[in-house]
CSV table of C-alpha atoms in Angstrom, one decimal:
chain,number,residue,atom,x,y,z
J,1091,MET,CA,0.0,0.0,0.0
J,1092,TYR,CA,1.2,3.6,-0.7
J,1093,PHE,CA,0.0,4.9,2.6
J,1094,GLU,CA,1.7,4.0,5.9
J,1095,SER,CA,-1.5,3.6,8.0
J,1096,LEU,CA,-5.2,3.5,7.6
J,1097,ASP,CA,-5.4,7.0,9.1
J,1098,ALA,CA,-3.1,8.2,6.4
J,1099,LEU,CA,-5.2,6.5,3.7
J,1100,LEU,CA,-8.4,8.2,5.1
J,1101,ASN,CA,-6.8,11.6,5.5
J,1102,MET,CA,-4.7,11.6,2.3
J,1103,ALA,CA,-2.7,14.6,3.6
J,1104,GLY,CA,-5.8,16.7,3.7
J,1105,HIS,CA,-7.3,15.7,0.4
J,1106,GLY,CA,-9.3,12.8,2.0
J,1107,PRO,CA,-12.7,14.6,2.1
J,1108,TYR,CA,-12.4,15.5,-1.6
J,1109,VAL,CA,-11.2,12.1,-2.8
J,1110,TRP,CA,-13.6,9.9,-0.7
J,1111,SER,CA,-16.6,12.0,-1.5
J,1112,CYS,CA,-15.9,11.6,-5.2
J,1113,TYR,CA,-15.6,7.8,-4.9
J,1114,GLY,CA,-18.7,7.7,-2.7
J,1115,LEU,CA,-20.7,9.6,-5.2
J,1116,PHE,CA,-19.5,7.5,-8.1
J,1117,PHE,CA,-20.4,4.2,-6.6
J,1118,ALA,CA,-23.6,5.4,-5.0
J,1119,LEU,CA,-25.0,6.7,-8.3
J,1120,LEU,CA,-23.9,3.6,-10.2
J,1121,GLY,CA,-25.6,1.5,-7.5
J,1122,LEU,CA,-28.7,3.6,-7.8
J,1123,ASN,CA,-28.8,3.0,-11.6
J,1124,VAL,CA,-28.5,-0.8,-11.2
J,1125,TRP,CA,-31.2,-0.8,-8.5
J,1126,HIS,CA,-33.6,1.2,-10.6
J,1127,ALA,CA,-33.0,-0.9,-13.7
J,1128,LYS,CA,-33.5,-4.1,-11.7
J,1129,ARG,CA,-36.7,-2.7,-10.2
J,1130,GLN,CA,-38.0,-1.8,-13.7
J,1131,GLN,CA,-37.2,-5.3,-14.9
J,1132,LEU,CA,-39.0,-7.0,-12.0
J,1133,LYS,CA,-42.0,-4.7,-12.4
J,1134,ALA,CA,-42.3,-5.5,-16.1
J,1135,LEU,CA,-42.0,-9.2,-15.5
J,1136,LYS,CA,-44.6,-9.0,-12.7
J,1137,GLN,CA,-47.1,-7.4,-15.1
J,1138,VAL,CA,-46.7,-10.1,-17.7
J,1139,LYS,CA,-46.9,-12.9,-15.1
J,1140,ALA,CA,-50.2,-11.3,-13.9
J,1141,LEU,CA,-51.4,-11.3,-17.5
J,1142,VAL,CA,-50.5,-15.0,-17.9
J,1143,ARG,CA,-52.4,-15.8,-14.6
J,1144,ARG,CA,-55.5,-14.0,-15.8
J,1145,ASN,CA,-55.4,-15.8,-19.2
J,1146,SER,CA,-55.0,-19.3,-17.7
V,45,MET,CA,-20.0,-4.6,-56.3
V,46,THR,CA,-22.9,-7.1,-56.3
V,47,GLU,CA,-26.2,-6.3,-54.6
V,48,SER,CA,-25.7,-9.0,-51.9
V,49,SER,CA,-22.5,-7.5,-50.7
V,50,TRP,CA,-24.4,-4.3,-49.6
V,51,ARG,CA,-26.7,-6.3,-47.4
V,52,MET,CA,-26.3,-5.9,-43.7
V,53,PRO,CA,-25.0,-9.0,-41.9
V,54,ARG,CA,-27.4,-11.6,-40.4
V,55,TRP,CA,-26.6,-10.6,-36.8
V,56,PHE,CA,-27.7,-7.1,-37.5
V,57,HIS,CA,-31.2,-8.1,-38.4
V,58,GLN,CA,-31.3,-10.6,-35.6
V,59,MET,CA,-30.6,-7.8,-33.2
V,60,GLY,CA,-33.8,-6.2,-34.4
V,61,SER,CA,-35.9,-9.1,-33.3
V,62,PRO,CA,-37.1,-8.4,-29.7
V,63,LYS,CA,-37.2,-12.2,-29.0
V,64,TRP,CA,-33.6,-12.7,-30.2
V,65,PHE,CA,-32.3,-9.6,-28.4
V,66,TYR,CA,-34.0,-10.5,-25.2
V,67,GLY,CA,-32.4,-14.0,-25.1
V,68,PHE,CA,-28.9,-12.8,-26.2
V,69,ALA,CA,-28.9,-9.9,-23.7
V,70,GLY,CA,-29.9,-12.3,-21.0
V,71,ILE,CA,-26.8,-14.4,-21.7
V,72,LEU,CA,-24.5,-11.3,-21.8
V,73,GLN,CA,-25.9,-9.6,-18.7
V,74,PRO,CA,-24.3,-11.7,-15.9
V,75,TRP,CA,-20.9,-11.5,-17.7
V,76,PHE,CA,-21.0,-7.7,-17.9
V,77,ALA,CA,-22.1,-7.6,-14.2
V,78,ILE,CA,-19.1,-9.7,-13.1
V,79,ALA,CA,-16.7,-7.7,-15.4
V,80,ALA,CA,-18.0,-4.4,-14.2
V,81,LEU,CA,-17.8,-5.3,-10.5
V,82,GLY,CA,-14.4,-6.9,-10.8
V,83,LEU,CA,-12.8,-4.1,-12.9
V,84,LEU,CA,-14.3,-1.2,-11.0
V,85,THR,CA,-13.4,-2.7,-7.6
V,86,TRP,CA,-9.8,-3.5,-8.7
V,87,GLY,CA,-9.3,-0.2,-10.4
V,88,ALA,CA,-10.7,1.9,-7.5
V,89,LEU,CA,-8.7,0.0,-4.8
V,90,TRP,CA,-5.5,0.4,-6.8
V,91,GLY,CA,-6.2,4.0,-7.5
V,92,LEU,CA,-7.1,4.8,-3.9
V,93,ALA,CA,-4.6,2.9,-1.9
V,94,PHE,CA,-1.7,1.7,-4.1
V,95,ALA,CA,-1.0,4.2,-6.9
V,96,PRO,CA,1.7,6.8,-6.0
V,97,ALA,CA,0.6,10.4,-5.3
V,98,ASP,CA,1.1,13.0,-8.0
V,99,TYR,CA,4.2,15.2,-7.6
V,100,GLN,CA,2.2,18.4,-8.2
V,101,GLN,CA,-1.4,17.6,-7.1
V,102,GLY,CA,-0.7,15.2,-4.2
V,103,ASN,CA,-3.5,12.8,-3.4
V,104,SER,CA,-6.3,14.8,-5.0
V,105,PHE,CA,-5.2,13.4,-8.4
V,106,ARG,CA,-6.8,10.1,-7.3
V,107,ILE,CA,-10.2,11.6,-8.2
V,108,MET,CA,-9.0,11.1,-11.8
V,109,TYR,CA,-9.9,7.3,-11.5
V,110,VAL,CA,-13.6,8.1,-11.2
V,111,HIS,CA,-13.7,11.5,-13.0
V,112,VAL,CA,-12.1,10.5,-16.3
V,113,PRO,CA,-14.2,7.3,-16.8
V,114,ALA,CA,-17.3,9.3,-16.1
V,115,ALA,CA,-16.3,12.0,-18.5
V,116,ILE,CA,-15.4,9.5,-21.3
V,117,LEU,CA,-18.6,7.5,-20.8
V,118,SER,CA,-20.8,10.6,-20.8
V,119,GLN,CA,-19.7,11.4,-24.3
V,120,SER,CA,-19.5,7.7,-25.6
V,121,ILE,CA,-23.0,7.0,-24.4
V,122,PHE,CA,-24.3,10.1,-26.1
V,123,LEU,CA,-22.7,9.0,-29.4
V,124,GLY,CA,-24.0,5.4,-28.8
V,125,MET,CA,-27.5,6.8,-28.2
V,126,ALA,CA,-27.3,8.8,-31.5
V,127,VAL,CA,-26.1,5.8,-33.4
V,128,ALA,CA,-28.8,3.5,-32.0
V,129,GLY,CA,-31.4,6.3,-32.8
V,130,ALA,CA,-30.1,6.6,-36.4
V,131,VAL,CA,-30.3,2.8,-36.8
V,132,GLY,CA,-33.9,2.9,-35.5
V,133,LEU,CA,-34.8,5.7,-37.9
V,134,VAL,CA,-33.1,4.1,-41.0
V,135,TRP,CA,-34.1,0.5,-40.5
V,136,LYS,CA,-37.3,1.2,-38.5
V,137,MET,CA,-36.0,-1.0,-35.8
V,138,LYS,CA,-38.0,-0.8,-32.5
V,139,VAL,CA,-35.2,-2.5,-30.5
V,140,ALA,CA,-32.8,0.2,-31.6
V,141,PHE,CA,-35.1,2.9,-30.2
V,142,MET,CA,-35.3,1.0,-27.0
V,143,VAL,CA,-31.5,0.8,-26.7
V,144,ALA,CA,-31.3,4.6,-27.4
V,145,ARG,CA,-33.9,5.2,-24.7
V,146,SER,CA,-32.0,3.0,-22.2
V,147,CYS,CA,-28.9,5.2,-22.7
V,148,ILE,CA,-30.5,8.4,-21.4
V,149,ALA,CA,-30.5,7.8,-17.6
V,150,ILE,CA,-27.1,6.2,-17.4
V,151,GLY,CA,-25.6,8.8,-19.7
V,152,ALA,CA,-27.0,11.6,-17.6
V,153,THR,CA,-25.7,9.8,-14.5
V,154,PHE,CA,-22.1,9.7,-15.8
V,155,THR,CA,-22.3,13.3,-16.9
V,156,ALA,CA,-23.5,14.4,-13.5
V,157,ILE,CA,-20.6,12.4,-11.9
V,158,ALA,CA,-18.1,14.0,-14.3
V,159,LEU,CA,-19.4,17.5,-13.4
V,160,VAL,CA,-19.6,17.0,-9.6
V,161,THR,CA,-16.3,15.1,-9.2
V,162,GLY,CA,-14.7,17.7,-11.5
V,163,ALA,CA,-16.0,20.5,-9.3
V,164,ILE,CA,-14.7,18.7,-6.1
V,165,TRP,CA,-11.3,18.1,-7.8
V,166,GLY,CA,-11.2,21.8,-8.9
V,167,LYS,CA,-11.3,23.1,-5.3
V,168,PRO,CA,-7.9,21.8,-4.1
V,169,THR,CA,-6.4,22.1,-7.6
V,170,TRP,CA,-7.6,25.4,-9.0
V,171,GLY,CA,-9.0,26.9,-5.8
V,172,ALA,CA,-12.6,27.1,-7.2
V,173,TYR,CA,-15.4,24.6,-7.5
V,174,TRP,CA,-16.5,26.0,-10.8
V,175,VAL,CA,-15.2,28.2,-13.6
V,176,TRP,CA,-17.0,29.1,-16.8
V,177,ASP,CA,-14.3,27.5,-19.0
V,178,ALA,CA,-15.0,25.9,-22.3
V,179,ARG,CA,-14.6,22.2,-21.2
V,180,LEU,CA,-16.8,22.6,-18.1
V,181,THR,CA,-19.5,24.7,-19.9
V,182,SER,CA,-19.7,22.3,-22.9
V,183,THR,CA,-20.1,19.3,-20.4
V,184,LEU,CA,-22.8,21.2,-18.6
V,185,VAL,CA,-24.6,21.7,-22.0
V,186,LEU,CA,-24.3,17.9,-22.5
V,187,PHE,CA,-26.0,17.3,-19.1
V,188,PHE,CA,-28.8,19.7,-20.2
V,189,LEU,CA,-29.1,17.8,-23.5
V,190,TYR,CA,-29.6,14.5,-21.6
V,191,ALA,CA,-32.1,16.2,-19.3
V,192,GLY,CA,-34.0,17.6,-22.4
V,193,ILE,CA,-34.1,14.2,-24.0
V,194,MET,CA,-35.3,12.6,-20.8
V,195,ALA,CA,-38.1,15.2,-20.4
V,196,LEU,CA,-39.1,14.8,-24.1
V,197,ASN,CA,-39.3,11.0,-23.6
V,198,GLN,CA,-41.5,11.4,-20.6
V,199,ALA,CA,-43.8,14.0,-22.2
V,200,ILE,CA,-44.6,11.8,-25.2
V,201,SER,CA,-46.8,8.8,-24.2
V,202,GLU,CA,-46.7,7.2,-27.7
V,203,ARG,CA,-43.6,5.1,-27.4
V,204,HIS,CA,-42.8,5.0,-31.2
V,205,ILE,CA,-43.0,8.8,-31.5
V,206,ALA,CA,-40.9,9.2,-28.3
V,207,GLY,CA,-38.3,6.9,-29.8
V,208,LYS,CA,-38.1,9.0,-33.0
V,209,ALA,CA,-38.0,12.2,-31.1
V,210,THR,CA,-35.2,10.9,-28.9
V,211,ALA,CA,-33.2,9.7,-32.0
V,212,ILE,CA,-33.5,13.1,-33.7
V,213,LEU,CA,-32.5,15.1,-30.6
V,214,ALA,CA,-29.6,12.7,-29.9
V,215,ILE,CA,-28.3,13.0,-33.5
V,216,VAL,CA,-28.6,16.8,-33.5
V,217,GLY,CA,-27.0,17.0,-30.0
V,218,THR,CA,-23.8,15.1,-31.2
V,219,ILE,CA,-22.6,18.5,-32.5
V,220,ASN,CA,-21.6,19.1,-28.8
V,221,ILE,CA,-19.3,16.1,-28.6
V,222,PRO,CA,-16.4,17.4,-30.7
V,223,ILE,CA,-16.9,20.8,-29.0
V,224,ILE,CA,-16.3,19.0,-25.6
V,225,LYS,CA,-13.4,17.0,-27.0
V,226,TYR,CA,-11.5,19.8,-28.6
V,227,SER,CA,-12.5,22.6,-26.2
V,228,VAL,CA,-9.2,22.3,-24.4
V,229,GLU,CA,-7.3,22.8,-27.7
V,230,TRP,CA,-9.5,25.4,-29.3
V,231,TRP,CA,-9.7,27.7,-26.3
V,232,ASN,CA,-7.5,28.7,-23.5
V,233,THR,CA,-8.9,26.7,-20.7
V,234,LEU,CA,-8.1,26.0,-17.1
V,235,HIS,CA,-8.9,22.4,-17.7
V,236,GLN,CA,-5.9,20.3,-18.6
V,237,SER,CA,-5.7,18.6,-22.0
V,238,SER,CA,-6.2,14.8,-22.3
V,239,SER,CA,-3.5,12.8,-20.5
V,240,PHE,CA,-5.1,9.5,-21.7
V,241,THR,CA,-5.8,8.8,-25.3
V,242,LEU,CA,-6.2,5.6,-27.3
V,243,THR,CA,-3.5,6.5,-29.9
V,244,ALA,CA,-0.6,7.9,-27.8
V,245,LYS,CA,1.5,6.4,-25.0
V,246,PRO,CA,0.3,7.7,-21.6
V,247,SER,CA,2.3,10.6,-20.2
V,248,MET,CA,2.2,9.0,-16.7
V,249,PRO,CA,3.8,5.8,-15.3
V,250,ALA,CA,2.1,2.4,-15.6
V,251,GLU,CA,1.2,2.3,-11.9
V,252,MET,CA,-0.8,5.5,-12.4
V,253,TYR,CA,-2.5,4.8,-15.7
V,254,LEU,CA,-3.3,1.1,-15.3
V,255,PRO,CA,-5.9,1.7,-12.5
V,256,LEU,CA,-7.5,4.3,-14.9
V,257,LEU,CA,-7.6,1.7,-17.7
V,258,LEU,CA,-9.4,-0.6,-15.3
V,259,THR,CA,-12.0,1.9,-14.2
V,260,VAL,CA,-12.6,3.0,-17.8
V,261,LEU,CA,-13.2,-0.6,-19.0
V,262,GLY,CA,-15.3,-1.3,-15.9
V,263,SER,CA,-17.4,1.7,-16.6
V,264,TYR,CA,-18.0,0.5,-20.2
V,265,CYS,CA,-19.1,-2.9,-18.8
V,266,PHE,CA,-21.3,-1.2,-16.3
V,267,PHE,CA,-22.9,0.9,-19.0
V,268,ALA,CA,-23.5,-2.3,-21.1
V,269,LEU,CA,-25.1,-4.0,-18.2
V,270,VAL,CA,-27.5,-1.2,-17.4
V,271,VAL,CA,-28.5,-0.7,-21.1
V,272,LEU,CA,-29.2,-4.5,-21.5
V,273,MET,CA,-31.3,-4.5,-18.3
V,274,ARG,CA,-33.3,-1.5,-19.3
V,275,THR,CA,-33.8,-2.7,-22.9
V,276,ARG,CA,-35.0,-6.1,-21.7
V,277,SER,CA,-37.5,-4.4,-19.5
V,278,GLN,CA,-38.8,-2.3,-22.4
V,279,ILE,CA,-39.0,-5.5,-24.6
V,280,VAL,CA,-41.1,-7.2,-21.8
V,281,GLN,CA,-43.4,-4.2,-21.7
V,282,SER,CA,-43.9,-3.9,-25.4
V,283,GLN,CA,-44.2,-7.7,-26.0
V,284,SER,CA,-46.4,-8.5,-23.0
V,285,GLY,CA,-49.0,-10.4,-25.1
V,286,ALA,CA,-46.4,-12.3,-27.3
V,287,SER,CA,-46.5,-16.1,-27.0
V,288,TRP,CA,-42.6,-16.4,-26.9
V,289,LEU,CA,-42.5,-14.2,-23.8
V,290,MET,CA,-45.4,-16.0,-22.1
V,291,GLN,CA,-43.5,-19.3,-22.5
V,292,HIS,CA,-40.1,-17.8,-21.5
V,293,ARG,CA,-38.6,-19.2,-18.3
V,294,ASP,CA,-38.4,-15.6,-16.9
V,295,ILE,CA,-42.2,-15.8,-16.9
V,296,THR,CA,-42.9,-19.5,-16.3
V,297,GLY,CA,-40.1,-19.8,-13.7
V,298,ALA,CA,-39.2,-23.2,-15.2
């Protein structure tokens, strides 16, 4: 590891808040996209399943 | 040249079939998910904890590993959306319109990430979160284009017309892409020029650019995953009465 301790990694010589907030935002928004796409997929499948049940 | 040599390849027409696309995308989806998760985790950990600090910017340069992929993807997705839209218009392919529509939210997300991480990076580097420089302003315009296309899509309830409108707006909007790309060369900007291109050797050492390569590739895989997921949802919605879908294992559970 480049940093000597976990504290140094978190602090990054004062740049920690800038760096960590960027990574947090990146992964949070990507996660939100997958979650929304998955929800959309499940919703669409549920509607078709309901249609199949009504027809049978 | 004979007439047959002008024909589009077989796979191109297969892609236009909702049934074929649904099945093929279902096979690809888990592989893109694994690749995206692996590459992004590997790249981010390397970039955060193992890459050496920049001699001028210190540790703030680590923001590059999320900012640069987001900026590259924001433009690539817009171009991809325009190409899919053009294919939809020319070959009247509904699946292509669906792919174009699936690009909007993920493209807007990457643009927002590029803008916000860029602003956060600007503070320790330039001393300001925002400057009205050509690169930043043209990227903000890109975000507004995505927002406009998203609003247009939601305003038109007829899916086919919404698909056409999205395609046209995306094609017209591509004029902004070369402006973003060359803004750092055409104008005097605070934003640095590209330090990472496909054609030239990187200006930084391998332990600095390899994590970037990983996060860029991981972001492309992530984009592919989300587009496949969203396109499959739209196929399910549009084909809800089709017999192939009714008998599909996603519906029957078998």
